[in-house]
Coordinates of C-alpha atoms in Angstrom, one line a residue:
X1 CA -6.3 0.8 -25.9
X2 CA -8.5 -1.9 -26.8
X3 CA -11.4 -3.4 -24.6
X4 CA -10.8 -6.9 -23.3
X5 CA -13.6 -8.1 -25.4
X6 CA -12.6 -11.6 -25.2
X7 CA -13.3 -11.3 -21.7
X8 CA -16.8 -10.2 -22.0
X9 CA -17.6 -12.9 -24.6
X10 CA -16.4 -15.2 -22.0
X11 CA -18.7 -13.6 -19.5
X12 CA -16.6 -11.1 -17.3
X13 CA -17.1 -7.5 -17.8
X14 CA -14.8 -5.1 -20.2
X15 CA -11.9 -3.4 -18.5
X16 CA -11.8 -0.1 -19.6
X17 CA -9.4 2.9 -19.1
X18 CA -9.2 6.7 -19.2
X19 CA -8.5 5.9 -23.4
X20 CA -11.0 3.4 -23.5
X21 CA -13.6 5.0 -21.6
X22 CA -15.2 7.8 -24.0
X23 CA -15.4 5.0 -27.0
X24 CA -17.3 2.1 -24.9
X25 CA -19.6 3.9 -23.4
X26 CA -20.9 6.1 -26.3
X27 CA -24.5 5.4 -26.5
X28 CA -24.9 3.6 -23.2
X29 CA -26.1 3.5 -19.9
X30 CA -23.4 1.8 -17.7
X31 CA -22.9 0.1 -14.8
X32 CA -19.1 -0.2 -13.5
X33 CA -17.6 -1.6 -10.9
X34 CA -14.3 0.0 -9.8
X35 CA -12.3 -2.2 -7.9
X36 CA -8.9 -3.6 -7.1
X37 CA -8.2 -7.3 -8.2
X38 CA -6.4 -8.3 -5.0
X39 CA -9.4 -7.0 -2.7
X40 CA -11.0 -9.7 -1.0
X41 CA -14.7 -8.2 -1.1
X42 CA -13.5 -7.8 -4.9
X43 CA -12.7 -11.4 -4.9
X44 CA -15.9 -12.7 -2.9
X45 CA -18.1 -10.8 -5.4
X46 CA -16.6 -11.4 -8.7
X47 CA -18.4 -14.7 -9.6
X48 CA -21.9 -12.9 -9.5
X49 CA -20.4 -9.9 -11.5
X50 CA -19.4 -12.2 -14.2
X51 CA -22.7 -13.7 -14.6
X52 CA -24.0 -10.5 -14.6
X53 CA -21.5 -9.1 -17.3
X54 CA -22.9 -12.1 -19.6
X55 CA -26.3 -11.4 -19.0
X56 CA -26.1 -8.1 -20.5
X57 CA -23.2 -8.9 -22.8
X58 CA -25.0 -8.4 -26.3
X59 CA -27.1 -5.5 -24.5
X60 CA -27.7 -2.7 -27.2
X61 CA -28.1 -0.2 -24.4
X62 CA -26.4 -1.0 -21.3
X63 CA -23.0 -1.7 -20.8
X64 CA -21.5 -3.8 -17.6
X65 CA -18.0 -2.9 -17.3
X66 CA -14.9 -3.3 -14.8
X67 CA -12.0 -0.9 -14.0
X68 CA -8.4 -2.0 -12.3
X69 CA -8.0 1.0 -10.0
X70 CA -4.4 -0.5 -9.6
X71 CA -3.6 -0.6 -12.9
X72 CA -4.7 0.6 -16.6
X73 CA -7.7 2.0 -14.9
X74 CA -6.1 4.0 -12.1
X75 CA -6.4 7.8 -14.0
X76 CA -10.4 6.6 -14.5
X77 CA -10.8 5.8 -11.0
X78 CA -8.9 8.9 -9.6
X79 CA -11.2 11.0 -11.8
X80 CA -14.6 9.9 -11.2
X81 CA -13.5 9.5 -7.2
X82 CA -13.7 6.0 -5.6
X83 CA -13.6 6.1 -1.9
X84 CA -13.3 2.1 -1.1
X85 CA -13.2 -1.3 -3.3
X86 CA -15.0 -2.3 -5.0
X87 CA -17.2 0.8 -5.7
X88 CA -20.3 0.7 -8.1
X89 CA -21.3 3.7 -10.1
X90 CA -24.2 3.5 -12.3
X91 CA -26.5 5.7 -15.1
X92 CA -25.2 8.1 -17.7
X93 CA -21.4 8.0 -18.2
X94 CA -21.1 11.7 -17.8
X95 CA -23.1 11.9 -14.6
X96 CA -22.1 8.7 -12.8
X97 CA -24.1 7.9 -9.3
X98 CA -23.2 5.6 -6.7
X99 CA -24.7 2.2 -6.5
X100 CA -25.5 1.7 -2.9
X101 CA -27.9 -1.7 -3.1
X102 CA -26.8 -5.5 -2.6
X103 CA -24.2 -7.2 -4.7
X104 CA -25.5 -10.3 -5.5
X105 CA -26.4 -11.2 -8.6
X106 CA -30.2 -10.8 -8.3
X107 CA -30.4 -7.8 -7.1
X108 CA -27.7 -6.1 -9.5
X109 CA -29.2 -7.7 -12.3
X110 CA -33.1 -6.2 -11.2
X111 CA -31.6 -2.8 -10.7
X112 CA -29.5 -2.6 -14.1
X113 CA -33.0 -3.7 -15.7
X114 CA -34.4 -0.7 -14.3
X115 CA -31.7 1.5 -15.9
X116 CA -33.1 0.5 -19.7
X117 CA -35.4 3.3 -19.5
X118 CA -33.3 6.5 -18.2
X119 CA -33.1 9.5 -20.0
X120 CA -29.7 10.8 -20.1
X121 CA -27.3 13.1 -22.3
X122 CA -27.0 9.9 -24.4
X123 CA -30.2 8.6 -24.6
X124 CA -32.5 11.5 -25.2
X125 CA -34.4 9.1 -27.3
X126 CA -36.0 8.1 -23.6
X127 CA -36.2 12.1 -22.7
X128 CA -39.4 13.8 -22.4
X129 CA -39.6 17.3 -23.8
X130 CA -38.8 18.9 -20.6
X131 CA -36.0 16.5 -19.7
X132 CA -34.4 17.1 -23.5
X133 CA -35.0 20.7 -23.0
X134 CA -32.7 21.0 -19.9
X135 CA -30.7 18.5 -21.2
X136 CA -30.2 21.2 -24.4
X137 CA -29.5 24.1 -22.2
X138 CA -26.5 22.3 -20.5
X139 CA -25.3 20.9 -23.5
X140 CA -24.8 24.7 -24.6
X141 CA -22.8 25.9 -22.1
X142 CA -19.2 26.0 -22.0
X143 CA -17.3 23.8 -19.8
X144 CA -16.0 27.0 -17.7
X145 CA -19.8 28.0 -17.2
X146 CA -20.6 24.4 -16.4
X147 CA -18.0 24.3 -13.8
X148 CA -19.5 27.7 -12.3
X149 CA -23.2 26.8 -12.4
X150 CA -21.9 23.1 -10.4
X151 CA -20.2 25.4 -7.8
X152 CA -23.5 27.3 -7.6
X153 CA -25.4 24.5 -7.6
X154 CA -23.4 22.4 -4.8
X155 CA -23.6 26.0 -2.6
X156 CA -27.7 25.5 -3.1
X157 CA -27.8 21.8 -2.1
X158 CA -25.3 22.5 0.8
X159 CA -27.6 25.3 2.0
X160 CA -30.7 23.0 1.6
X161 CA -28.9 20.3 3.6
X162 CA -27.9 22.9 6.1
X163 CA -31.2 24.2 6.7
X164 CA -33.0 21.0 6.6
X165 CA -30.5 19.8 9.8
X166 CA -31.2 22.8 11.4
X167 CA -34.9 22.1 11.0
X168 CA -34.6 19.1 12.1
X169 CA -32.7 20.2 15.5
X170 CA -35.4 22.3 16.0
X171 CA -37.9 19.9 15.9
X172 CA -35.9 17.6 18.2
X173 CA -35.5 20.2 20.8
X174 CA -39.2 20.5 20.9
X175 CA -40.0 17.2 20.8
X176 CA -37.4 16.8 23.9
X177 CA -39.1 19.8 25.4
X178 CA -42.5 18.3 25.1
X179 CA -41.5 15.0 26.6
X180 CA -40.1 16.3 29.5
X181 CA -43.2 18.2 30.1
X182 CA -45.3 15.2 29.1
X183 CA -43.2 13.4 31.7
X184 CA -43.8 15.8 34.4
X185 CA -47.1 16.4 34.2
X186 CA -47.6 12.3 33.9
X187 CA -45.8 12.0 37.1
X188 CA -47.7 14.8 39.0
X189 CA -50.8 13.4 37.7
X190 CA -49.7 9.6 39.2
X191 CA -48.7 11.3 42.5
X192 CA -52.4 12.9 42.7
X193 CA -53.8 9.9 41.8
X194 CA -52.1 7.6 44.2
X195 CA -52.8 10.1 46.9
X196 CA -56.7 10.1 46.1
X197 CA -56.4 6.2 45.8
X198 CA -54.8 6.5 49.8
X199 CA -57.5 8.6 50.7
X200 CA -60.6 7.0 49.4
X201 CA -59.0 3.7 51.0
X202 CA -58.3 4.9 54.3
X203 CA -61.8 6.2 54.5
X204 CA -63.3 3.3 53.7
X205 CA -61.0 1.7 56.5
X206 CA -62.5 4.5 58.8
X207 CA -66.3 3.6 57.9
X208 CA -66.1 -0.1 58.7

């Protein structure tokens, strides 16, 4: 499928489908909006998005693109995972990450500018030696080996998160116990101090 190049020239983003994706993103770092044209949130941000697309329309390394999840881009949205409209993803086309920043033009422009120096499989010239070696190692794997490694790494990540949450709960339990002890001791001290002040005042009264 042909890209909407005329739309890009006019200042709006390219509309990509699963068929046009690989050719369009080759050698690029991407900033992609996955959306539904009828969505009110999509409509609300469209002027800022079109301005962003115009800003980077002729950029050699950055692609601002758009996918219609209710039209020709439906299968692509299913592949990458789109929980809501609009969803913006960025980075290397083969390792997209969720954009969680503001959706105003200035915020998105500044973020996209920060992507220009990012290393990735399609941008090896920006990688240091260790990054390039890791990419080379993973590139040599078969698809089956990559799937297996992803499952293993996801299991490690889940355990890491579970261990951290357990640690947080333990720390919170310790803090709660310390707070209870602190409150109880503070109340005891206030009671003792109050009693001492009362007795002191009473003694002074009897001395008059």
